[in-house]
mmCIF file of C-alpha atoms in Angstrom:
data_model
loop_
_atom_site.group_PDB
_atom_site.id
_atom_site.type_symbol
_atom_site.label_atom_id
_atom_site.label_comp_id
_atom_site.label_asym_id
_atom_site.label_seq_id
_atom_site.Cartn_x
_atom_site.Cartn_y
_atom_site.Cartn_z
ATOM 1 C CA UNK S 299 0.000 0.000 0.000
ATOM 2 C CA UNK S 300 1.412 3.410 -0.881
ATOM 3 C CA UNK S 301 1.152 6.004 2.232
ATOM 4 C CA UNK S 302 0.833 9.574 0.844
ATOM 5 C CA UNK S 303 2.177 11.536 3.790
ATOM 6 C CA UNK S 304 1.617 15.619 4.322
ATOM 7 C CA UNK S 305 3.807 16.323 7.037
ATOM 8 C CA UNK S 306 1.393 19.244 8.595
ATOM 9 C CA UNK S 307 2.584 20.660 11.850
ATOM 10 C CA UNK S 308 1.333 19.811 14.316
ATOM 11 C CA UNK S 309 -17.111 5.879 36.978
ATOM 12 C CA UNK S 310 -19.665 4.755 38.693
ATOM 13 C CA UNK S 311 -22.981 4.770 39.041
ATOM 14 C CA UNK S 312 -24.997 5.598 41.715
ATOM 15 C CA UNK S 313 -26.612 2.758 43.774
ATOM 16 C CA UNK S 314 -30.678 3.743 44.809
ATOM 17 C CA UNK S 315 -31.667 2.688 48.248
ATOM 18 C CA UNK S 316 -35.370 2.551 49.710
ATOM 19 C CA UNK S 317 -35.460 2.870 53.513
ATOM 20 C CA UNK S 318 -39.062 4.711 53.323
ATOM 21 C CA UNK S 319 -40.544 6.415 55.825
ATOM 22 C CA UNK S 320 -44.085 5.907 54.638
ATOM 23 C CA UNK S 321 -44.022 1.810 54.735
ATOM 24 C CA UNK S 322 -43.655 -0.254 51.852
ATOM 25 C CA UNK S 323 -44.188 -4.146 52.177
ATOM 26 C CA UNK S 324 -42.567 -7.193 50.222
ATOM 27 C CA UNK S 325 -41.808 -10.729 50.101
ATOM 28 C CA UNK S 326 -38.464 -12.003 50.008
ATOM 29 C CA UNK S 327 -36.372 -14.977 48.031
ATOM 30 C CA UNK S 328 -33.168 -16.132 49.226
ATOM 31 C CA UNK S 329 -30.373 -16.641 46.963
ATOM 32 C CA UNK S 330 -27.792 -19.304 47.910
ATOM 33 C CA UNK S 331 -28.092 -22.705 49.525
ATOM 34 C CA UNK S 332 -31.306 -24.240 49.005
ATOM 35 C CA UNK S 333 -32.606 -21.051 48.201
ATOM 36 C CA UNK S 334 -36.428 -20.210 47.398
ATOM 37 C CA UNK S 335 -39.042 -17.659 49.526
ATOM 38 C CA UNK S 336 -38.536 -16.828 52.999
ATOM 39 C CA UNK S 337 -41.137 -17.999 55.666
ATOM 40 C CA UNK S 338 -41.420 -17.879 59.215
ATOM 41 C CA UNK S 339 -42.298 -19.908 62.083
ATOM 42 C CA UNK S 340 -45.021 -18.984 64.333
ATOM 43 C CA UNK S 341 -42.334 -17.543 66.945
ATOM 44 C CA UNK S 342 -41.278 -15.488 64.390
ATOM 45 C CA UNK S 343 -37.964 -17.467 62.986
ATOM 46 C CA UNK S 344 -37.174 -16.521 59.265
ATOM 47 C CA UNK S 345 -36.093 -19.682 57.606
ATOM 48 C CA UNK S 346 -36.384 -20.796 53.942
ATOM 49 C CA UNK S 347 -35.505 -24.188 52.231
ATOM 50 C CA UNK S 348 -38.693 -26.245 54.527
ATOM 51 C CA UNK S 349 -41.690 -25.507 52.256
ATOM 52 C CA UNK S 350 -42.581 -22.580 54.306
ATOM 53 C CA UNK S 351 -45.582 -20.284 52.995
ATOM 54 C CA UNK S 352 -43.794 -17.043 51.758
ATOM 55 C CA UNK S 353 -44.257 -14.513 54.698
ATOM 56 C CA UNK S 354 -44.915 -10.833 54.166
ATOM 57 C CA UNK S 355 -42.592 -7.789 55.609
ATOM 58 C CA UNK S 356 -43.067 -4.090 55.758
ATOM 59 C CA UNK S 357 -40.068 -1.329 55.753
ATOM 60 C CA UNK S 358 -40.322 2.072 57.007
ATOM 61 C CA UNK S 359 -37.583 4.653 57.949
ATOM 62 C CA UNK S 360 -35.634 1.949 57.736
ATOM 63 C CA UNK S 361 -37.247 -1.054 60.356
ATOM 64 C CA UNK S 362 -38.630 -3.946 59.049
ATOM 65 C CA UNK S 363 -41.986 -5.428 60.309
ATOM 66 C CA UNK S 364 -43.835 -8.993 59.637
ATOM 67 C CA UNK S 365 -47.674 -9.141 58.800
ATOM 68 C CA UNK S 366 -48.392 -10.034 62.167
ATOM 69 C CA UNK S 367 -46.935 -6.497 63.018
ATOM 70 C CA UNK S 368 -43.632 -8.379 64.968
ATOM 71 C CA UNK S 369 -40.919 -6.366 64.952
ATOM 72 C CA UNK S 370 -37.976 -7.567 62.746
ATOM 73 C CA UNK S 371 -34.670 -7.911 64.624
ATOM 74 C CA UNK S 372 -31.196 -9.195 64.297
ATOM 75 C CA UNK S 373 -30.513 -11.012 67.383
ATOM 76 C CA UNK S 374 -27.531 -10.801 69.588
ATOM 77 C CA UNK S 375 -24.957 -12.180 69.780
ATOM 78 C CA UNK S 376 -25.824 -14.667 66.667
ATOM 79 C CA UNK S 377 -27.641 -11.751 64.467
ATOM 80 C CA UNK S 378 -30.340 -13.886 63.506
ATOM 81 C CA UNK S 379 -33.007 -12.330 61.459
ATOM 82 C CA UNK S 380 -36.399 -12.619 63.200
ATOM 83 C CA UNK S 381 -39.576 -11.105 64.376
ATOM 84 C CA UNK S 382 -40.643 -10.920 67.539
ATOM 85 C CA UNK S 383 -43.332 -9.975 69.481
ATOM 86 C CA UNK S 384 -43.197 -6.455 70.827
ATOM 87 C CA UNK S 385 -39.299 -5.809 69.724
ATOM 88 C CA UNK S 386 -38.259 -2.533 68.487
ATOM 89 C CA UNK S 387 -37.217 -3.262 65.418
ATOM 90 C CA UNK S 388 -33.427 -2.938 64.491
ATOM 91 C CA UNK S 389 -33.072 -0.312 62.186
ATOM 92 C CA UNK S 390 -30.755 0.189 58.811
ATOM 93 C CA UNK S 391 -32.202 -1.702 56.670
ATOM 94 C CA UNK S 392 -33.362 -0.914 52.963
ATOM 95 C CA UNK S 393 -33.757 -2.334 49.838
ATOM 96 C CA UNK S 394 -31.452 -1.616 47.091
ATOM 97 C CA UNK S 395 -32.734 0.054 43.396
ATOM 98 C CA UNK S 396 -32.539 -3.918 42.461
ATOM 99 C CA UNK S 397 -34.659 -5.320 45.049
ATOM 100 C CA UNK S 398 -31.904 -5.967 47.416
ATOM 101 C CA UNK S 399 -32.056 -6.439 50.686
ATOM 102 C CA UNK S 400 -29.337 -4.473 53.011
ATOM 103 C CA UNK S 401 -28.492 -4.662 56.351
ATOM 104 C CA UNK S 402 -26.350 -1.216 57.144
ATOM 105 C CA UNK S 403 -25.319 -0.958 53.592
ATOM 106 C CA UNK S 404 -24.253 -4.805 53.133
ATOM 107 C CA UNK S 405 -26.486 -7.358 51.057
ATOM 108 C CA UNK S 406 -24.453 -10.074 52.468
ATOM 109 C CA UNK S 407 -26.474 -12.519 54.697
ATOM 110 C CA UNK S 408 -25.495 -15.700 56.150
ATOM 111 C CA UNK S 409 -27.928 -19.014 55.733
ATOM 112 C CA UNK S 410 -27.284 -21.545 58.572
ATOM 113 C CA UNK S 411 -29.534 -24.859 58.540
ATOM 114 C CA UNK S 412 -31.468 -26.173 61.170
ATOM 115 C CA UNK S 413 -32.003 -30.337 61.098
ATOM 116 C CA UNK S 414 -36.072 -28.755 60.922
ATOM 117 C CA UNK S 415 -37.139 -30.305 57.919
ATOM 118 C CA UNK S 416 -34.227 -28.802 55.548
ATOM 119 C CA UNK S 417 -35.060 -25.430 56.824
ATOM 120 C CA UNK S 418 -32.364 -22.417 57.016
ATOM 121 C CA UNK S 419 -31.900 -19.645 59.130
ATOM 122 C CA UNK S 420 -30.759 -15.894 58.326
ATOM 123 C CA UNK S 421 -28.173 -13.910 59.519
ATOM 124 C CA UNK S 422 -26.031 -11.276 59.069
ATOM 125 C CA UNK S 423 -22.683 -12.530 60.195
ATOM 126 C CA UNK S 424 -23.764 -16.018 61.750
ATOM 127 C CA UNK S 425 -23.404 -17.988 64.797
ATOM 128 C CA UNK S 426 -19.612 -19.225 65.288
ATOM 129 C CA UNK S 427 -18.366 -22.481 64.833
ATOM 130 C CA UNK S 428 -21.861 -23.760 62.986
ATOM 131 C CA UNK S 429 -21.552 -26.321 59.977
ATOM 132 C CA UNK S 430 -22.853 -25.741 56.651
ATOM 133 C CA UNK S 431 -23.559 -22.256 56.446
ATOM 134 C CA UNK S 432 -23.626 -20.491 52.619
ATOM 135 C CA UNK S 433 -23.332 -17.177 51.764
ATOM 136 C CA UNK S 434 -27.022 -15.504 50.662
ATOM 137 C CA UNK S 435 -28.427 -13.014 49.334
ATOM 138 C CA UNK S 436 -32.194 -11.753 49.505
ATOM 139 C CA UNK S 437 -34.388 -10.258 46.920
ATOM 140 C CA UNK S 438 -37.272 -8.079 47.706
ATOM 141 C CA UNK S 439 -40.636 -8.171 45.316
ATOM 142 C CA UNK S 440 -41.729 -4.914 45.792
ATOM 143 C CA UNK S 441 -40.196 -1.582 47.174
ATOM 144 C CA UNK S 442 -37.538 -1.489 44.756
ATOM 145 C CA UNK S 443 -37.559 2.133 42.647
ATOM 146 C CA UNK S 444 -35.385 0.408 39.407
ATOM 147 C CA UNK S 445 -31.319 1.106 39.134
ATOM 148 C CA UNK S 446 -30.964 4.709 36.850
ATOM 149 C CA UNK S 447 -28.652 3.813 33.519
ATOM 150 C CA UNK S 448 -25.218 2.819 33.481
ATOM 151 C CA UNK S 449 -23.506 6.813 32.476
ATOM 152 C CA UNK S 450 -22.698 5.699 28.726
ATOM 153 C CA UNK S 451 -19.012 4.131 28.087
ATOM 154 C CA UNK S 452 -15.797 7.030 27.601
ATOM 155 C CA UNK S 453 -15.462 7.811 24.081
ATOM 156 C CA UNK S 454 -12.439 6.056 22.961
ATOM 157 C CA UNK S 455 -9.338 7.678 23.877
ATOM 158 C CA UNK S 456 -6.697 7.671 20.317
ATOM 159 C CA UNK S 457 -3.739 5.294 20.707
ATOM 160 C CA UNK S 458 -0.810 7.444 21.880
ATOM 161 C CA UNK S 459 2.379 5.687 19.382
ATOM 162 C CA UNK S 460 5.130 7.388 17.928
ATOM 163 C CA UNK S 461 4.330 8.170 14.596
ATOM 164 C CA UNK S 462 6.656 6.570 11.609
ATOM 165 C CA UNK S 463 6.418 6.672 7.570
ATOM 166 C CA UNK S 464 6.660 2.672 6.716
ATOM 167 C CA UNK S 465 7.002 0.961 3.207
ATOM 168 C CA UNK S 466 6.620 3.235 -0.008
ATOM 169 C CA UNK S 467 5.339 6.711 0.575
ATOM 170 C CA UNK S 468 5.371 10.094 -1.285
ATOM 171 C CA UNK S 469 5.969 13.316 0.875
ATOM 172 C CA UNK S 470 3.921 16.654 -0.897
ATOM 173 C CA UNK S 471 6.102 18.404 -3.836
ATOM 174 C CA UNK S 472 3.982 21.559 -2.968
ATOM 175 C CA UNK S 473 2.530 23.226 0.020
ATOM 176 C CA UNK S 474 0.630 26.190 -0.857
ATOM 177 C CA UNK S 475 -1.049 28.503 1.565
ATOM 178 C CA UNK S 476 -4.079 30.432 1.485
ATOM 179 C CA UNK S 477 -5.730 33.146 2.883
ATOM 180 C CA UNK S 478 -9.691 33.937 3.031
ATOM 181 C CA UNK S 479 -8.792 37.231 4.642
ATOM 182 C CA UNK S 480 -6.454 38.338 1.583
ATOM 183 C CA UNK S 481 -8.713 36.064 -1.294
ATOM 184 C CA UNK S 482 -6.667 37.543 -4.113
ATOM 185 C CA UNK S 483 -3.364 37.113 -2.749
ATOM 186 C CA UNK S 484 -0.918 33.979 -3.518
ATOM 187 C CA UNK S 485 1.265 33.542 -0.656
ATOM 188 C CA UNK S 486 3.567 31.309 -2.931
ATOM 189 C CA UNK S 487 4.855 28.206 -1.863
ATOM 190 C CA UNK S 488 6.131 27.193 2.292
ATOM 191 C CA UNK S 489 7.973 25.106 3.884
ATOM 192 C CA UNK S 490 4.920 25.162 6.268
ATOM 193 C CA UNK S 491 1.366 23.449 6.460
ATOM 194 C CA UNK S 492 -0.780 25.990 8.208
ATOM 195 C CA UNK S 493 -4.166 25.988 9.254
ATOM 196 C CA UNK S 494 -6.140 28.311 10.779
ATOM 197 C CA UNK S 495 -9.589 30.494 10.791
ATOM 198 C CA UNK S 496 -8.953 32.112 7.633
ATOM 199 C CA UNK S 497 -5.811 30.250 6.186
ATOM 200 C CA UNK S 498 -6.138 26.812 4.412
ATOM 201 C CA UNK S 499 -3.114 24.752 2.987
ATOM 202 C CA UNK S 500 -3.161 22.879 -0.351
ATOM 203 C CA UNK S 501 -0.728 20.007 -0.863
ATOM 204 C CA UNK S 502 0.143 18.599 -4.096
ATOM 205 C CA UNK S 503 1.613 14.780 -4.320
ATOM 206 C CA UNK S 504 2.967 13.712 -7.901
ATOM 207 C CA UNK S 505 2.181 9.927 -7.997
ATOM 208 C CA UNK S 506 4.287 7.445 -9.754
ATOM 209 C CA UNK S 507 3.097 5.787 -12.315
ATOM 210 C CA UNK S 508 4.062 2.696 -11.217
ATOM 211 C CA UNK S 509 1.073 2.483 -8.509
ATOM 212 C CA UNK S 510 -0.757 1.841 -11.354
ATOM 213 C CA UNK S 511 -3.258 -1.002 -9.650
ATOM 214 C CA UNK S 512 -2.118 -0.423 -5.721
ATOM 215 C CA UNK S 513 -3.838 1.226 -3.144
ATOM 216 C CA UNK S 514 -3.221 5.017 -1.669
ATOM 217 C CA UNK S 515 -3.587 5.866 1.738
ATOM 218 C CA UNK S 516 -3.843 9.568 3.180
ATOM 219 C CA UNK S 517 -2.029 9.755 6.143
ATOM 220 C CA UNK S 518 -1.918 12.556 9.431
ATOM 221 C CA UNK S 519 0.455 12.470 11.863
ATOM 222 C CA UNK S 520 0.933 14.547 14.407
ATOM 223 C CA UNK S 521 4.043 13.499 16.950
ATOM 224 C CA UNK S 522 4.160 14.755 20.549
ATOM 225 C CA UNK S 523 6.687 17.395 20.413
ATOM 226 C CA UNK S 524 9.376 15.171 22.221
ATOM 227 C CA UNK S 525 9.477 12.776 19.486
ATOM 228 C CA UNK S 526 10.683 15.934 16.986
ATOM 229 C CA UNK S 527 14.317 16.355 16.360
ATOM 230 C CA UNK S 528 13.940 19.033 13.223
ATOM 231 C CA UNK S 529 10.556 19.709 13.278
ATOM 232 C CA UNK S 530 8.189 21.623 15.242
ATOM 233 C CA UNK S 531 4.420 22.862 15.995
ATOM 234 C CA UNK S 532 2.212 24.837 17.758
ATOM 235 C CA UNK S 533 -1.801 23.560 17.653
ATOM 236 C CA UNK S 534 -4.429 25.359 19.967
ATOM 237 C CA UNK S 535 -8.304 25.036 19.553
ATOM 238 C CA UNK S 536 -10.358 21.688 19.067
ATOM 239 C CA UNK S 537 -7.933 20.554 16.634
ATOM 240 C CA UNK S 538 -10.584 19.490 14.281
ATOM 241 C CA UNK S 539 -9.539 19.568 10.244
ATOM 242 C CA UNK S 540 -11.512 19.291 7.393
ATOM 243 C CA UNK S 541 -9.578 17.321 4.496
ATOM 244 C CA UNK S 542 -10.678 16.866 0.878
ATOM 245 C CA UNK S 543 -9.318 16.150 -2.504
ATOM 246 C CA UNK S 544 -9.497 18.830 -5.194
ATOM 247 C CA UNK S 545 -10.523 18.369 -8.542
ATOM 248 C CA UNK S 546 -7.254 19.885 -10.293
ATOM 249 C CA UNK S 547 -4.006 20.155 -8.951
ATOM 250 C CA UNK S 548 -3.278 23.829 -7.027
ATOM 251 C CA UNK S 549 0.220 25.779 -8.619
ATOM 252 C CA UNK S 550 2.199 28.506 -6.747
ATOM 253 C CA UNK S 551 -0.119 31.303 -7.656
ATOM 254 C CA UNK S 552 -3.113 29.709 -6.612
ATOM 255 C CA UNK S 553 -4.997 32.208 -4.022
ATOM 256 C CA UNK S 554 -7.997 31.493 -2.226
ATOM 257 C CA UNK S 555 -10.570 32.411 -4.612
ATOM 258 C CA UNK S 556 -9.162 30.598 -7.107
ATOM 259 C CA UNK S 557 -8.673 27.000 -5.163
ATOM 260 C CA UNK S 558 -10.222 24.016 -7.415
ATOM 261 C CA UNK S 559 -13.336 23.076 -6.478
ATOM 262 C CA UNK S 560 -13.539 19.810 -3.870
ATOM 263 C CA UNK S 561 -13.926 16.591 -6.088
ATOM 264 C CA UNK S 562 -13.999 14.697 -2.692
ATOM 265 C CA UNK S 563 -14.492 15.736 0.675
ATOM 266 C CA UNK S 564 -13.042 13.081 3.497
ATOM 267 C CA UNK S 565 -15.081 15.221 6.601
ATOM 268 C CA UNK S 566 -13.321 16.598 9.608
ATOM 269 C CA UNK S 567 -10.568 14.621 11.842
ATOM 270 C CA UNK S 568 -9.881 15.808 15.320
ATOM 271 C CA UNK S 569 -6.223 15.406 15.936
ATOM 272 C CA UNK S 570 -4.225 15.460 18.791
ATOM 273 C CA UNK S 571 -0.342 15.440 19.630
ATOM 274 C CA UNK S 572 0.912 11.658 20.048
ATOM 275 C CA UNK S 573 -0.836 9.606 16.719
ATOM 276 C CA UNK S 574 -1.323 8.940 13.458
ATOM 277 C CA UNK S 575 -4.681 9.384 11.370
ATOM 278 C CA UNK S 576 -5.792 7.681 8.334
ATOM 279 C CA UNK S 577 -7.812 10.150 6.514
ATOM 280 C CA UNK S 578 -8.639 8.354 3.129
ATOM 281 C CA UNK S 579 -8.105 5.045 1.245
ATOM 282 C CA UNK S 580 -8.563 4.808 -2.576
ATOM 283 C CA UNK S 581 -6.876 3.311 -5.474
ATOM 284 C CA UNK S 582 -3.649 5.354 -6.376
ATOM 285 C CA UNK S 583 -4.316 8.167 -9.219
ATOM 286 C CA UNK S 584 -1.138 6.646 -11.179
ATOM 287 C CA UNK S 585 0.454 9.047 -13.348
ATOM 288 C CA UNK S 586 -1.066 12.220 -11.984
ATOM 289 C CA UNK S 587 -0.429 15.265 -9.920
ATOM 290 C CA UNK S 588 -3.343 15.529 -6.931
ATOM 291 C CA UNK S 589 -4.075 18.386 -4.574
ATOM 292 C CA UNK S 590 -5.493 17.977 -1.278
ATOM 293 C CA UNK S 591 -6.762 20.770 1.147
ATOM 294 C CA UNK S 592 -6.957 20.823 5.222
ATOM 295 C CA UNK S 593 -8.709 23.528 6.584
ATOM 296 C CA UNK S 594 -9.224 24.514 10.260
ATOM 297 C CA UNK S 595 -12.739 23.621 11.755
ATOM 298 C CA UNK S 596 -14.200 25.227 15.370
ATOM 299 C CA UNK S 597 -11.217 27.040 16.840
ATOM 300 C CA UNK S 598 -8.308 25.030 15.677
ATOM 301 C CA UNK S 599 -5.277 27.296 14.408
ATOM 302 C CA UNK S 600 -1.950 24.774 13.512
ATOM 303 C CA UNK S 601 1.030 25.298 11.959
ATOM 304 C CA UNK S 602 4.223 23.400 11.813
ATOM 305 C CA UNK S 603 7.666 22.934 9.781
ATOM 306 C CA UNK S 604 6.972 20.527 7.381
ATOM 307 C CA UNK S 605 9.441 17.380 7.742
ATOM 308 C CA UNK S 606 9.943 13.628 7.359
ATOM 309 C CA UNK S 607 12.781 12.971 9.978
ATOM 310 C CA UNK S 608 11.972 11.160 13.156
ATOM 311 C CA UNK S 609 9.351 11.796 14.449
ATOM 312 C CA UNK S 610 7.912 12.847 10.595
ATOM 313 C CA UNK S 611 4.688 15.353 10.528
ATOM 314 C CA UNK S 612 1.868 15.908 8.856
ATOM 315 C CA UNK S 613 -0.393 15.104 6.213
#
């Protein structure tokens, strides 16, 4: 492939929690172990995995109740999750934007079983020393207010390399500026591709005839300035450019209201210090002398020494 190079100077998101003060009741399914709804016991015991009926639970301001208006407790020292008859509940508890259950900010709950009939009981940390206890967690069916969006994904930061010309490539015979502020003027040829709000630069490439039947590629880069021994560049603004292909080739005298009209426009890049920008792939115009423009969109104002050493620059 043939490279036609212008050297051109150059978290997280939040996680919803319903304590409520005005109460809000559920039913809960345990996750883990057995698994499967969470009953009670007549005393009150929370247990799943024994064919329980699936008991119901208020929350408000952050207490749990049962239906039978029992307040909802994690026992000392064990921190078993039950209801009892005229407890104060234990507070901090809520259910997540998911419908999990939290106990001070943690969904982690312990299931220990019982030898009752393959039944489990709940707790937050669990009683020491017990066999077969599995980590749980439990889902609410109700009182959860839905998780907001993920934030949408980073736009793709450009891979920082060092820029380098590789295999056959053609630097531009011409570099001709020009100037929307002084239309009639030809600034004449420079050493220079410059590009700002009211100057444009047109580069002519003379392509061999030999790459008759190969493929072209138009080629940006833009070095950080540490990787420039000869060279150099100032860039402020956006750095967007607009690139195109003219439809005849531009001479010395060309000024700005006589630039060729655009055969081809290639839209705008945004470049940035540190990379290297395809701007175009097409078969090679064998044989022929092309022009190609970059002009400055937004705020971007660029100009550099044009040069192929290490690190080479431009278009």
């Amino acid at each position: 492939m043939k490279v036609l190079i212008i050297a051109l100077a150059l978290a997280a998101g939040t996680r919803s929690l319903v304590t409520r003060t005005a109460p809000c009741c559920f039913g809960l399914t345990a996750s883990g172990g057995p698994g499967g709804s969470v009953g009670q016991l007549v005393d009150g015991q929370n247990r799943f995995g024994q064919g329980l009926n699936a008991a119901s639970y208020c929350i408000g301001s952050g207490a749990i109740t049962d239906s039978s208006g029992r307040g909802c407790i994690l026992t000392p020292p064990t921190t078993q999750f039950q209801c009892d008859v005229g407890a104060t509940p234990t507070s901090g508890f809520s259910v997540g934007c998911d419908g999990g259950l939290e106990a001070n900010g943690s969904a982690k709950f312990v299931a220990c079983p019982t030898e009752d009939n393959g039944g489990y009981n709940i707790y937050t940390a669990g009683p020491a020393n017990q066999q077969g206890c599995v980590a749980i967690t439990l889902t609410a069916d109700n009182c959860k207010t839905g998780c907001p969006a993920p934030p949408p994904a980073p736009a793709p930061t450009p891979k920082t390399c060092s820029p380098e010309l590789t295999g056959n490539w053609e630097y531009p015979h011409l570099i001709v500026p020009v100037d929307s502020s002084k239309p009639d003027t030809a600034l004449g040829t420079s050493y220079n591709g410059t590009i700002s709000s009211t100057i444009s630069s047109i580069y002519n490439f003379d392509v061999p005839a030999a790459d008759t039947g190969k493929t072209c590629s138009l080629v940006f880069l833009l070095p950080k300035k540490s990787e420039l021994e000869t060279s150099d560049f100032t860039l402020s603004g956006t750095g967007a450019i607009d690139f195109g292909m003219l439809s005849s080739a531009a001479t010395a005298g060309t000024t700005y209201h006589s630039i060729p009209s655009t055969a081809k426009g290639y839209g705008v890049t945004t470049v940035a210090p540190g990379n290297a920008y395809t701007i175009a792939t097409f078969p090679c115009p064998a044989g022929e002398r092309v022009s190609y423009k970059a002009s400055a969109k937004d705020n971007t104002c660029l100009n550099y020494f044009q040069d192929y050493n290490p690190s080479p620059i431009g278009l």
